[in-house]
Coordinates of C-alpha atoms in Angstrom, one line a residue:
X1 CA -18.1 1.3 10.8
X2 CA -18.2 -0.5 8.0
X3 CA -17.8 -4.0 7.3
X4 CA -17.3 -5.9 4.0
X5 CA -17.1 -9.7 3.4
X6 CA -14.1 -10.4 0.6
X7 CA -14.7 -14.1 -1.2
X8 CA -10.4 -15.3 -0.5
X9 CA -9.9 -18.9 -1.5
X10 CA -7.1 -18.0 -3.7
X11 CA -4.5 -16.1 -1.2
X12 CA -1.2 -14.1 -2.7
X13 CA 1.8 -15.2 -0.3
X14 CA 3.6 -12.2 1.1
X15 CA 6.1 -12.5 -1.7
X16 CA 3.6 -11.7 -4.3
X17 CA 2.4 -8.6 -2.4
X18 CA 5.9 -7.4 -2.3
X19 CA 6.1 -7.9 -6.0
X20 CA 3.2 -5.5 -6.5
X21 CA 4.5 -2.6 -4.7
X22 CA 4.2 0.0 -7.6
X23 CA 0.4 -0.7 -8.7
X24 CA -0.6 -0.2 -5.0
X25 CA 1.9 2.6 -4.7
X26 CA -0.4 4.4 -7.6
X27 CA -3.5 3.9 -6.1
X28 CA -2.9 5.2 -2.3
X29 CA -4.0 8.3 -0.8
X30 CA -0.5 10.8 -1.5
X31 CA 0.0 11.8 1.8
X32 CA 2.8 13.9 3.6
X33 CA 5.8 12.5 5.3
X34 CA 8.3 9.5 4.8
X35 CA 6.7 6.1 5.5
X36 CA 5.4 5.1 1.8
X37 CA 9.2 4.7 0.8
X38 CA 9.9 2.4 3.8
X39 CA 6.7 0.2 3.4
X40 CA 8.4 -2.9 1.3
X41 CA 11.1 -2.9 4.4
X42 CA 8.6 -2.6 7.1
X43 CA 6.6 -5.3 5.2
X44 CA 9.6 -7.6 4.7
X45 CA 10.4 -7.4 8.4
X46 CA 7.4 -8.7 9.4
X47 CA 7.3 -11.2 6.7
X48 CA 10.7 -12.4 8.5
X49 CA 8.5 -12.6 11.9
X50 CA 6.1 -14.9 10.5
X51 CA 6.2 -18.6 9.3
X52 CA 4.3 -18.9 5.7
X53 CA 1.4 -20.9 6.9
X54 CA 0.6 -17.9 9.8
X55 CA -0.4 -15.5 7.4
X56 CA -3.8 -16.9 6.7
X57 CA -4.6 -16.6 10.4
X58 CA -3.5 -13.1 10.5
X59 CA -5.6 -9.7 11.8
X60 CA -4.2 -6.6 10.2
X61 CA -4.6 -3.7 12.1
X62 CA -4.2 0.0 10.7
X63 CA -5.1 2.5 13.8
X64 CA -3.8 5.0 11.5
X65 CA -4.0 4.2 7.8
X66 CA -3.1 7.6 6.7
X67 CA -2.5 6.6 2.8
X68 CA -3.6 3.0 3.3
X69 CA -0.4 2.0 1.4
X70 CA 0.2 -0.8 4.3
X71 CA -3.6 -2.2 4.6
X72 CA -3.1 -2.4 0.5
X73 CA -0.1 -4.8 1.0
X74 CA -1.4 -6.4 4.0
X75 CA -4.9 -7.2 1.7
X76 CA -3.1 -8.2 -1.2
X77 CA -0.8 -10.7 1.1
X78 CA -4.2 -12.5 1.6
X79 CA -4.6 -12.4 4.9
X80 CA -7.5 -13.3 7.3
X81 CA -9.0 -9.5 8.4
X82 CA -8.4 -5.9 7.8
X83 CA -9.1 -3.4 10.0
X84 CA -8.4 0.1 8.9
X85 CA -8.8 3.4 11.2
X86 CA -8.0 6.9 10.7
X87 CA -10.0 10.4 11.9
X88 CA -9.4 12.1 8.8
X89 CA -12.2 11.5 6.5
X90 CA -9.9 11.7 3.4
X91 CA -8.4 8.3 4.3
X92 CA -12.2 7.0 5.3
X93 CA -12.9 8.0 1.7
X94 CA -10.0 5.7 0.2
X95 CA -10.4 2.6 2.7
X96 CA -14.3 2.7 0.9
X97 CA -13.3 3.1 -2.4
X98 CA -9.9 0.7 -2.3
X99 CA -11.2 -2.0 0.0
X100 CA -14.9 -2.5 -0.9
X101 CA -14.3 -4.6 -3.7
X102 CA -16.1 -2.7 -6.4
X103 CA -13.9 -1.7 -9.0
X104 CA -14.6 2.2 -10.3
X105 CA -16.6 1.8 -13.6
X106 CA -14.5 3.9 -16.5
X107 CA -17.8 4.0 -18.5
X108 CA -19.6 6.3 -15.8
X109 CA -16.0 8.2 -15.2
X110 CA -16.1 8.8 -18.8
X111 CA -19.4 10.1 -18.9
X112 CA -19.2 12.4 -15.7
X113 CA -16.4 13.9 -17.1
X114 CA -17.6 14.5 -20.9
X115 CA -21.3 14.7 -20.5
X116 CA -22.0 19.0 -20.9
X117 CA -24.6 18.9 -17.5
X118 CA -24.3 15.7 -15.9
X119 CA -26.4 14.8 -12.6
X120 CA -25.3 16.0 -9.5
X121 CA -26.5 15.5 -5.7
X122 CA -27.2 19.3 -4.1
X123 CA -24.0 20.8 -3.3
X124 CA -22.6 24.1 -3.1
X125 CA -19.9 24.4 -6.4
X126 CA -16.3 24.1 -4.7
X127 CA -15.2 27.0 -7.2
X128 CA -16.7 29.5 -4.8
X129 CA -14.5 28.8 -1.8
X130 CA -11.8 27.1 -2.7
X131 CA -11.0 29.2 -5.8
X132 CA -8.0 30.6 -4.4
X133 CA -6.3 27.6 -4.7
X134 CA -8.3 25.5 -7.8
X135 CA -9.4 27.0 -11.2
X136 CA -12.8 26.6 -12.3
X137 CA -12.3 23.8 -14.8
X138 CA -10.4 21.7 -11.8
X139 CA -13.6 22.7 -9.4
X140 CA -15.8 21.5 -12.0
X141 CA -14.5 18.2 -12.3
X142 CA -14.5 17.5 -8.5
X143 CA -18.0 18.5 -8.3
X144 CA -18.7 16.0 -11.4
X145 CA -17.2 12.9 -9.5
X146 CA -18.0 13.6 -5.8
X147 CA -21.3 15.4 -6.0
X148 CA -22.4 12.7 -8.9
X149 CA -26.0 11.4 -8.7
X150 CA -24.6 8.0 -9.4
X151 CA -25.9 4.8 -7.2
X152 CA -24.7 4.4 -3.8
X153 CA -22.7 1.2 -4.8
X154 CA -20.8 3.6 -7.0
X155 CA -20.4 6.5 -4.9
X156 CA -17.6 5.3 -3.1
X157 CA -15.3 4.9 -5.9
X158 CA -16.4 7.8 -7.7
X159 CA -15.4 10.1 -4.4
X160 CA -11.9 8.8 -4.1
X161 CA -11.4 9.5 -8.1
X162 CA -12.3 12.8 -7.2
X163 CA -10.0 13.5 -4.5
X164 CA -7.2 12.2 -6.5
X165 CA -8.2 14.3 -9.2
X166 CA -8.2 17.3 -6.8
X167 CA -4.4 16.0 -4.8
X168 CA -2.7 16.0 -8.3
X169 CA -2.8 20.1 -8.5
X170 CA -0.9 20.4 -5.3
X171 CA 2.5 21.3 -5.7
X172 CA 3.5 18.2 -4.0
X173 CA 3.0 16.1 -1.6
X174 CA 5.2 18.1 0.9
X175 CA 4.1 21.2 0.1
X176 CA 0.8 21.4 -0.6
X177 CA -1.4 23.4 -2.7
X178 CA -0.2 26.9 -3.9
X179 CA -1.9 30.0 -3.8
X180 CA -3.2 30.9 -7.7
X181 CA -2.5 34.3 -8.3
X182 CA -4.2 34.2 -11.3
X183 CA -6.6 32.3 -13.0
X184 CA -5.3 32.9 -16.7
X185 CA -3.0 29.9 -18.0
X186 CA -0.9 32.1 -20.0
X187 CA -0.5 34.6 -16.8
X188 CA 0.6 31.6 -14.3
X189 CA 2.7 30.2 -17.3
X190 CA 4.7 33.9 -17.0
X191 CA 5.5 33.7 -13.3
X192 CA 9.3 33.9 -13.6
X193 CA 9.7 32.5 -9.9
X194 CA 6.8 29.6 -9.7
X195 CA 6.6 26.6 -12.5
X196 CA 2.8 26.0 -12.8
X197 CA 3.5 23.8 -15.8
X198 CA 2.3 20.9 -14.5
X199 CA -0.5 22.3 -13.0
X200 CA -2.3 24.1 -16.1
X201 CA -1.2 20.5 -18.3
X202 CA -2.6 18.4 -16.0
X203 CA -5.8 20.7 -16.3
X204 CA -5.7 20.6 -20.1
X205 CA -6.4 17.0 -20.3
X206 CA -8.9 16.3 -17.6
X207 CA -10.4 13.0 -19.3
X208 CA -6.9 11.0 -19.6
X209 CA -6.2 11.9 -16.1
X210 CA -9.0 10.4 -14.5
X211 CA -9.3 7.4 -16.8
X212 CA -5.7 6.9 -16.1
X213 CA -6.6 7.0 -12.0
X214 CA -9.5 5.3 -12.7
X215 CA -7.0 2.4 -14.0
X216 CA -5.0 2.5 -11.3
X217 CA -7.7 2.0 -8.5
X218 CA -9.0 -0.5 -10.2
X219 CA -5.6 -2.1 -10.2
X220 CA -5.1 -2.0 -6.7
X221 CA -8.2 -3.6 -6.2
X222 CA -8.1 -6.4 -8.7
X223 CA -5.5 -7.5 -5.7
X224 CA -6.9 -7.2 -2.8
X225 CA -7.5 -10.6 -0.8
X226 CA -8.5 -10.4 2.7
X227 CA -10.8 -12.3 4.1
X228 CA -12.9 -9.8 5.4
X229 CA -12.3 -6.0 6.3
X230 CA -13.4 -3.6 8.8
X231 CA -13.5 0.3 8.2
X232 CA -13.3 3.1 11.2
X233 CA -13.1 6.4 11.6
X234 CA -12.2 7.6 15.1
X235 CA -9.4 8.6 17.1
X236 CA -7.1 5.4 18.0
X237 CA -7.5 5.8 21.6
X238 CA -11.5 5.2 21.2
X239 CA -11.5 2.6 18.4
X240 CA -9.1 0.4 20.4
X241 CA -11.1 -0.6 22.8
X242 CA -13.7 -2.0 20.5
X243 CA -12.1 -4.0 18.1
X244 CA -11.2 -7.6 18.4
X245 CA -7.4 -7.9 17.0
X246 CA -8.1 -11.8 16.7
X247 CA -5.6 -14.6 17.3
X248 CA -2.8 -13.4 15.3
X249 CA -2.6 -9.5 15.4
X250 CA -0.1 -7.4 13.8
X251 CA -0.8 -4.0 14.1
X252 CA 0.0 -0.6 12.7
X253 CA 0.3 2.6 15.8
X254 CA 1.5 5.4 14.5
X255 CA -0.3 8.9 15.7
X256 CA 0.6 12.0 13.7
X257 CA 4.1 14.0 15.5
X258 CA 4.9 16.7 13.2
X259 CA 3.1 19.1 11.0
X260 CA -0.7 20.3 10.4
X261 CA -2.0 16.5 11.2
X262 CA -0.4 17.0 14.7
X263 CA -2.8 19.5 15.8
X264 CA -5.4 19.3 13.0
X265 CA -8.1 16.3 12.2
X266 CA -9.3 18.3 9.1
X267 CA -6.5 19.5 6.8
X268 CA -8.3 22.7 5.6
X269 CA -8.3 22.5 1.7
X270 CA -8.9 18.4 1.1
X271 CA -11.3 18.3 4.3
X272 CA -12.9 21.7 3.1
X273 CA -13.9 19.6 -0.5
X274 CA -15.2 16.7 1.1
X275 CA -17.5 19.0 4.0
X276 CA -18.6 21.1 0.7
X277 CA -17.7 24.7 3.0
X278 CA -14.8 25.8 3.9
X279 CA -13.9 24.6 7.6
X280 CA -11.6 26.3 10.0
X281 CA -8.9 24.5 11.5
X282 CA -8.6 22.7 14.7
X283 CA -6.3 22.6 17.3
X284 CA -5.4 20.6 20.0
X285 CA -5.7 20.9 23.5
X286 CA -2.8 18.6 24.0
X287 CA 0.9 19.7 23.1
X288 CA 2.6 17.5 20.6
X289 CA 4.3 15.3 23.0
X290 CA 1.4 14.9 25.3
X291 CA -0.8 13.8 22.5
X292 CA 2.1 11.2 21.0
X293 CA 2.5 9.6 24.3
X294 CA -1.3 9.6 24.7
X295 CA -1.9 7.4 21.9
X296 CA 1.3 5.3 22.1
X297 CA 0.1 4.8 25.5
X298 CA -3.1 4.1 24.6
X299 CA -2.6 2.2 21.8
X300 CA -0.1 -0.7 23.0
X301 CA -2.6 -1.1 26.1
X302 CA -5.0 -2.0 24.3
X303 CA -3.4 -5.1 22.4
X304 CA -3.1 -8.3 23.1
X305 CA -0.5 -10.3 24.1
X306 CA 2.0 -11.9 21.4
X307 CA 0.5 -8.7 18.9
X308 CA 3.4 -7.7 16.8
X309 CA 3.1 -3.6 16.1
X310 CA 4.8 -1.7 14.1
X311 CA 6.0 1.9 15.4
X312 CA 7.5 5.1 14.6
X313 CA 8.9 7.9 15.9
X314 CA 12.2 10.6 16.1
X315 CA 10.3 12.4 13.4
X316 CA 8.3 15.3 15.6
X317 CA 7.6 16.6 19.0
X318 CA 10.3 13.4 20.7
X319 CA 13.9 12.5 19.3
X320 CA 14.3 8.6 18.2
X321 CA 15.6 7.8 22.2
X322 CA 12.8 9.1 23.5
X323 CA 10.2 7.1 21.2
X324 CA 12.0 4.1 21.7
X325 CA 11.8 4.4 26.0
X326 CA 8.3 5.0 25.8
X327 CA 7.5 1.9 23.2
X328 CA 10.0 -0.2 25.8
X329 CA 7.8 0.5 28.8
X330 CA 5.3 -1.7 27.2
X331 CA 6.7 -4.2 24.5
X332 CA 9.7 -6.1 24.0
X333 CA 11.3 -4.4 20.6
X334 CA 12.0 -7.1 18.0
X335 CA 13.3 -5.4 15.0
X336 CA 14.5 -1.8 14.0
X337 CA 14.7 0.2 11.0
X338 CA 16.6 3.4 10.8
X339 CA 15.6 5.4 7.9
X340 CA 19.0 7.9 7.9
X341 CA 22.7 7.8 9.9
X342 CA 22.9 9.1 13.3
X343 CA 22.1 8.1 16.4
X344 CA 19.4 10.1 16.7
X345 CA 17.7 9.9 13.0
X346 CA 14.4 8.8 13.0
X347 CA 13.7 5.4 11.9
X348 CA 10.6 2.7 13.0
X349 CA 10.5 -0.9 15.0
X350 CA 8.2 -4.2 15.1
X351 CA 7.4 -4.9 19.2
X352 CA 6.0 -7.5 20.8
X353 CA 3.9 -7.5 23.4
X354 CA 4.4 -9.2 26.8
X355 CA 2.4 -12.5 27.4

């Protein structure tokens, strides 16, 4: 756990934070799936939950921060407490960096990236496992940030530049990283059926890419104003019952329902640069619903009463009527959001729970 006191005398009403959407949009972890988009909405609807004068009192609770686009809106709201959760140790790494107040000095990202030799911690060069997928140059400058022999206070920052560094080379969000059949510019250039232009320029012009995500970090955390904030990394079931949600909880439940996440803690490549080894992948024991109702289950029981949460669901292993049964069995639904027509599209809802 980690826990970081936030001087906040000078809170950013809720409005504000919705005005600063696209800077903290920049700075999150890119992550898979649809909730980004819908963050301003989900943010408004709660805004419309709230009197003004509430927000200072309020406990933000992310059991599953995923790109930590909601804790960054939440923090730059102003309000009382953050707590951010997630298992994967990629959004562990961007809670550190974009909620521990330091900005990311563009002086020492300047020299890591320039310098011919600079100091790095042991480490085993990412080029020789994960070359299937990064050329040596892109390895190189991973290694530069994340393995730097920089001070701990730096460390942080300088970790999170490097996995953004590392993200921007996969196809997309969606789709991940490709496979390199080559590692000759002008041979991946020729691929008739694959466009790795933006791959090979984006690796042409490694300095302006990470000053201009050094910018943007620092951005995001030039507006952060939460009173204080608390950082886990555990599965929500466990982390649940040790947190205190304060007076004035809203809270964020949303366990993984479709794709690699589902059945997979660490996705292989990003996971495999942070462990410095390639690691195998994880499955499991529960099926997909099993595990969604799990943590749904376990999730609302643990909050208190009058704690707003926001859920979602219709996405995965259960259709949108089945997610909304199981959140009914133990809240009172205040607000929906339906994020395509149908009756059955998935969408996401604020509940209460009972007092």
């Amino acid at each position: 756990m980690t826990y970081i006191a936030v001087a906040s005398s000078n809170r950013l009403a809720p409005a504000v934070a919705l005005d600063n959407v696209a800077t903290l949009k920049r700075a999150m972890l890119p992550m898979d799936g649809n909730i980004a988009e819908h963050v301003p909405t989900i943010f408004a609807a709660f805004a419309d939950l709230l009197a003004e004068d509430d927000w200072r009192h309020v406990t933000y609770v992310d059991l599953t921060a995923g790109s930590c686009l909601l804790p960054l809106m939440f923090g730059a709201a102003g309000v009382a407490r953050l707590v951010i959760n997630d298992p994967a140790m990629r959004t562990t790494i961007a809670a550190r960096a974009l909620f521990g107040g330091r900005p990311i000095d563009p002086n020492l990202a300047r020299h890591l990236a320039t310098t011919a030799s600079p100091a790095m911690l042991p480490h085993v060069p990412t080029f020789h496992f994960a070359c299937d997928y990064l050329t040596e140059p892109v390895a190189d400058m991973f290694d530069r940030l994340f393995h730097a022999d920089a001070p701990e206070c730096e460390r942080s920052g300088l970790q999170y530049l490097a996995l953004l560094w590392a993200l921007g080379f996969a196809a997309s969000i969606e789709d991940g990283f490709r496979i390199l059949m080559t590692h000759a510019d002008d041979q991946l250039l020729a691929i008739p059926d694959e466009d790795w232009r933006p791959y090979v320029e984006r690796a042409r012009r490694p300095l302006e890419v990470v000053l201009d995500l050094v910018s943007d970090v620092n951005a995001a955390i030039q507006l952060q104003r939460a009173g204080s904030i608390q950082i886990h990394s555990d599965d929500l079931v466990d982390v649940g019952r040790r947190i205190e949600f304060g007076a004035r909880p809203i809270v964020a439940l949303n366990p993984p329902t479709n794709g690699l996440d589902e059945y997979v803690i660490d996705d292989q490549i990003i996971h495999g640069l942070i462990a410095n080894r390639w690691l195998p992948l994880r499955k499991s024991r529960e099926d997909a619903r099993a595990f969604w109702v799990s943590r749904v289950a376990a999730g609302l029981a643990a909050l208190p009463p009058g704690a707003l949460c926001l859920v979602w669901g219709g996405d995965g292993a259960m259709t949108w009527g089945e997610c909304l049964a199981a959140w009914r069995r133990r809240s009172t639904v205040r607000h929906i959001g339906r994020i395509a027509a149908g009756s059955e599209a998935p969408g996401w809802a604020v509940v209460e729970i009972g007092r």
